[in-house]
Amino acid sequence: GNSVTQMEGPVTLSEEAFLTINCTYTATGYPSLFWYVQYPGEGLQLLLKATKADDKGSNKGFEATYRKETTSFHLEKGSVQVSDSAVYFCALRPNTGGFKTIFGAGTRLFVKA
Amino acid sequence: EPEVTQTPSHQVTQMGQEVILRCVPISNHLYFYWYRQILGQKVEFLVSFYNNEISEKSEIFDDQFSVERPDGSNFTLKIRSTKLEDSAMYFCASSGGLAETYEQYFGPGTRLTVT
């Protein structure tokens, strides 16, 4: 079946540190991959997406590359800010049957000043 | 930029009561979804809806739940007799197409508290 596994949190970093949040997936076919962010007390916001292998999604300094060979979509940012503190969800949408988005468990990021 | 809206933002209800959560999807979208997130847990798919019928539902979406598009703009989730374990954040989403490349736009959520 389809599933998403992402690294457990919380992740605590100092401001300007490098961020990596690992995400791997299991899917039949060629899903689209997404990162969503949830700031405290708010809903889900799409951060970035990639729809085919080797695509790189990027937004607000975050980026992730769709790696089919390793079934991964790791989120990276070169220099985090306090305002990046949030929960980050890796997700996929399969391209065979079904209409739902499948989410990982989420990784909470704390950035200290 | 068009957005999905949800009302109310927070609903408190007593166990056994019926609740209706409301959503206004993006106006030219045709596919609608409900997800829920129990506090501290992952976001889970409940149901998808297209052409006035359910396209897919999860095992969570039992007979206590129903969805409806009562007019051209609203999309509702009804829980007939709420249980304590229904307490969660409920997210509505809509998309313009079915293919996996179509983004699902999520609303801000309704926090349901069952006491």
Coordinates of C-alpha atoms in Angstrom, one line a residue:
Chain A
G1 CA 0.0 0.0 0.0
N2 CA 0.9 3.7 0.0
S3 CA 2.6 5.2 3.0
V4 CA 4.9 7.9 4.1
T5 CA 7.6 7.7 6.8
Q6 CA 9.3 10.7 8.2
M7 CA 11.8 11.3 10.9
E8 CA 10.5 11.6 14.4
G9 CA 10.7 14.9 16.2
P10 CA 11.0 17.1 17.8
V11 CA 14.0 18.6 16.0
T12 CA 15.6 21.5 17.9
L13 CA 18.0 23.8 16.1
S14 CA 19.6 27.2 16.7
E15 CA 18.8 30.0 14.3
E16 CA 20.8 29.9 11.1
A17 CA 21.5 26.1 11.4
F18 CA 21.0 23.7 8.5
L19 CA 17.8 21.7 8.5
T20 CA 17.1 18.3 7.1
I21 CA 13.9 16.4 7.7
N22 CA 14.0 12.9 6.2
C23 CA 11.0 11.5 4.4
T24 CA 10.7 8.2 2.5
Y25 CA 7.6 6.8 0.8
T26 CA 6.1 3.6 -0.4
A27 CA 3.8 3.8 -3.4
T28 CA 2.8 2.0 -6.6
G29 CA 3.4 4.0 -9.7
Y30 CA 4.6 7.6 -9.7
P31 CA 3.0 9.6 -6.9
S32 CA 3.2 13.4 -6.5
L33 CA 5.0 14.4 -3.3
F34 CA 4.4 17.3 -1.0
W35 CA 5.6 19.1 2.1
Y36 CA 2.9 20.8 4.2
V37 CA 3.6 23.1 7.1
Q38 CA 1.4 23.7 10.1
Y39 CA 2.2 26.7 12.3
P40 CA 1.0 26.7 15.9
G41 CA -2.8 27.0 16.0
E42 CA -3.2 27.1 12.2
G43 CA -4.2 24.8 9.4
L44 CA -2.2 23.1 6.7
Q45 CA -0.3 25.1 4.2
L46 CA 1.4 23.7 1.1
L47 CA 5.1 24.4 1.4
L48 CA 6.4 22.8 -1.8
K49 CA 5.7 19.9 -4.2
A50 CA 7.2 17.7 -6.9
T51 CA 5.3 15.8 -9.4
K52 CA 7.9 13.6 -11.1
A53 CA 11.3 12.0 -10.5
D54 CA 14.2 14.4 -10.1
D55 CA 11.9 17.4 -9.8
K56 CA 13.0 19.8 -7.1
G57 CA 10.3 21.7 -5.2
S58 CA 11.3 24.9 -3.5
N59 CA 9.7 27.7 -1.5
K60 CA 10.7 30.2 1.2
G61 CA 14.3 28.8 1.2
F62 CA 13.1 25.2 1.7
E63 CA 13.7 22.6 -1.0
A64 CA 13.2 18.9 -1.6
T65 CA 14.1 16.7 -4.5
Y66 CA 12.0 13.7 -5.7
R67 CA 14.4 10.8 -5.6
K68 CA 12.7 7.7 -7.2
E69 CA 15.8 5.5 -6.7
T70 CA 15.8 6.0 -3.0
T71 CA 12.0 6.7 -2.7
S72 CA 12.8 9.8 -0.7
F73 CA 11.8 13.5 -0.5
H74 CA 13.9 15.0 2.2
L75 CA 13.2 18.6 3.2
E76 CA 16.2 20.9 3.5
K77 CA 16.8 24.6 4.4
G78 CA 20.2 26.2 4.6
S79 CA 19.5 28.6 7.4
V80 CA 16.5 28.3 9.6
Q81 CA 14.8 31.2 11.4
V82 CA 12.7 31.2 14.6
S83 CA 9.7 31.8 12.4
D84 CA 10.2 28.4 10.8
S85 CA 9.1 26.7 14.1
A86 CA 6.2 24.5 13.1
V87 CA 5.2 21.0 12.3
Y88 CA 6.2 19.7 8.9
F89 CA 4.3 17.0 7.1
C90 CA 5.5 14.9 4.2
A91 CA 2.7 13.6 2.0
L92 CA 2.0 11.9 -1.3
R93 CA -0.9 11.5 -3.7
P94 CA -0.9 8.3 -5.7
N95 CA -1.4 8.3 -9.4
T96 CA -3.3 5.0 -9.4
G97 CA -6.8 4.9 -8.1
G98 CA -7.9 6.8 -5.0
F99 CA -8.1 10.5 -4.5
K100 CA -6.7 11.0 -1.0
T101 CA -3.5 12.6 0.2
I102 CA -1.5 10.3 2.5
F103 CA 0.4 12.1 5.2
G104 CA 3.4 11.2 7.3
A105 CA 3.2 11.6 11.1
G106 CA 4.7 15.1 11.1
T107 CA 8.0 16.4 12.5
R108 CA 7.9 19.3 15.0
L109 CA 10.7 21.8 14.5
F110 CA 11.8 24.2 17.2
V111 CA 14.2 27.0 16.3
K112 CA 15.9 28.8 19.1
A113 CA 17.2 32.4 18.8
Chain B
E1 CA -5.7 34.1 -4.0
P2 CA -8.8 31.9 -3.7
E3 CA -9.0 29.9 -0.5
V4 CA -11.0 27.2 1.2
T5 CA -13.0 28.5 4.2
Q6 CA -14.4 26.6 7.2
T7 CA -16.9 27.4 9.9
P8 CA -16.9 27.4 12.8
S9 CA -13.3 27.6 13.8
H10 CA -14.1 25.9 17.1
Q11 CA -17.1 23.8 18.0
V12 CA -17.8 22.4 21.5
T13 CA -20.5 19.8 21.8
Q14 CA -21.7 17.2 24.2
M15 CA -21.4 13.5 23.6
G16 CA -24.3 12.2 21.7
Q17 CA -25.1 15.5 20.0
E18 CA -25.1 16.0 16.2
V19 CA -22.7 18.5 14.7
I20 CA -22.4 19.9 11.2
L21 CA -19.1 21.3 10.1
R22 CA -19.2 23.6 7.1
C23 CA -16.8 24.3 4.3
V24 CA -16.8 26.5 1.3
P25 CA -14.4 25.1 -1.3
I26 CA -12.7 27.1 -4.0
S27 CA -15.4 28.1 -6.5
N28 CA -14.3 26.2 -9.6
H29 CA -13.2 23.1 -7.9
L30 CA -15.0 19.8 -8.4
Y31 CA -13.4 17.4 -5.9
F32 CA -13.9 17.8 -2.2
Y33 CA -12.4 16.1 0.8
W34 CA -12.5 15.8 4.6
Y35 CA -9.5 14.9 6.7
R36 CA -9.1 14.9 10.5
Q37 CA -6.2 15.3 12.8
I38 CA -6.5 14.0 16.4
L39 CA -4.3 16.2 18.6
G40 CA -0.7 15.3 18.2
Q41 CA -1.3 12.7 15.5
K42 CA -1.1 12.5 11.8
V43 CA -3.6 13.9 9.4
E44 CA -6.0 11.1 8.3
F45 CA -8.2 10.9 5.2
L46 CA -12.0 10.6 5.9
V47 CA -13.8 10.9 2.6
S48 CA -13.7 12.3 -0.9
F49 CA -16.7 13.6 -2.9
Y50 CA -17.3 14.2 -6.5
N51 CA -20.4 14.8 -8.7
N52 CA -22.7 14.6 -5.6
E53 CA -21.5 11.3 -4.4
I54 CA -18.8 9.8 -2.3
S55 CA -15.8 8.7 -4.3
E56 CA -13.8 7.0 -1.6
K57 CA -14.0 6.7 2.2
S58 CA -11.8 5.4 4.9
E59 CA -12.6 2.9 7.6
I60 CA -13.0 5.8 10.0
F61 CA -15.9 7.2 8.0
D62 CA -18.6 4.9 9.4
D63 CA -22.4 5.3 9.5
Q64 CA -22.1 8.1 12.1
F65 CA -20.6 10.4 9.4
S66 CA -22.2 11.8 6.3
V67 CA -21.3 14.5 3.7
E68 CA -23.4 16.7 1.6
R69 CA -23.2 19.5 -0.9
P70 CA -26.5 21.2 -0.1
D71 CA -26.0 24.0 -2.6
G72 CA -23.5 25.2 -5.2
S73 CA -21.0 26.5 -2.6
N74 CA -21.1 24.6 0.7
F75 CA -19.8 21.2 1.5
T76 CA -20.7 19.8 4.9
L77 CA -19.6 17.0 7.2
K78 CA -22.2 15.7 9.7
I79 CA -21.5 13.6 12.7
R80 CA -24.8 12.1 13.9
S81 CA -24.0 11.2 17.5
T82 CA -20.6 12.5 18.6
K83 CA -18.3 10.5 20.7
L84 CA -15.4 11.6 22.9
E85 CA -13.0 10.2 20.3
D86 CA -14.4 12.4 17.6
S87 CA -12.5 15.3 19.2
A88 CA -10.1 16.4 16.5
M89 CA -9.3 19.1 14.0
Y90 CA -11.3 18.6 10.9
F91 CA -9.9 19.9 7.6
C92 CA -11.8 20.4 4.4
A93 CA -9.9 20.4 1.1
S94 CA -10.8 20.9 -2.6
S95 CA -9.0 20.3 -5.9
G96 CA -9.6 21.2 -9.5
G97 CA -8.9 17.8 -10.8
L98 CA -8.3 14.2 -9.9
A99 CA -4.8 13.6 -11.1
E100 CA -2.1 13.4 -8.5
T101 CA -0.6 16.6 -9.9
Y102 CA -3.6 18.6 -8.8
E103 CA -3.0 20.3 -5.5
Q104 CA -5.5 19.9 -2.8
Y105 CA -6.1 23.2 -1.1
F106 CA -6.8 22.9 2.6
G107 CA -9.0 25.1 4.8
P108 CA -7.9 26.4 8.2
G109 CA -9.8 23.6 10.0
T110 CA -12.5 23.3 12.6
R111 CA -11.5 22.2 16.0
L112 CA -14.2 19.9 17.4
T113 CA -14.3 19.3 21.1
V114 CA -16.6 16.6 22.4
T115 CA -17.3 16.7 26.2

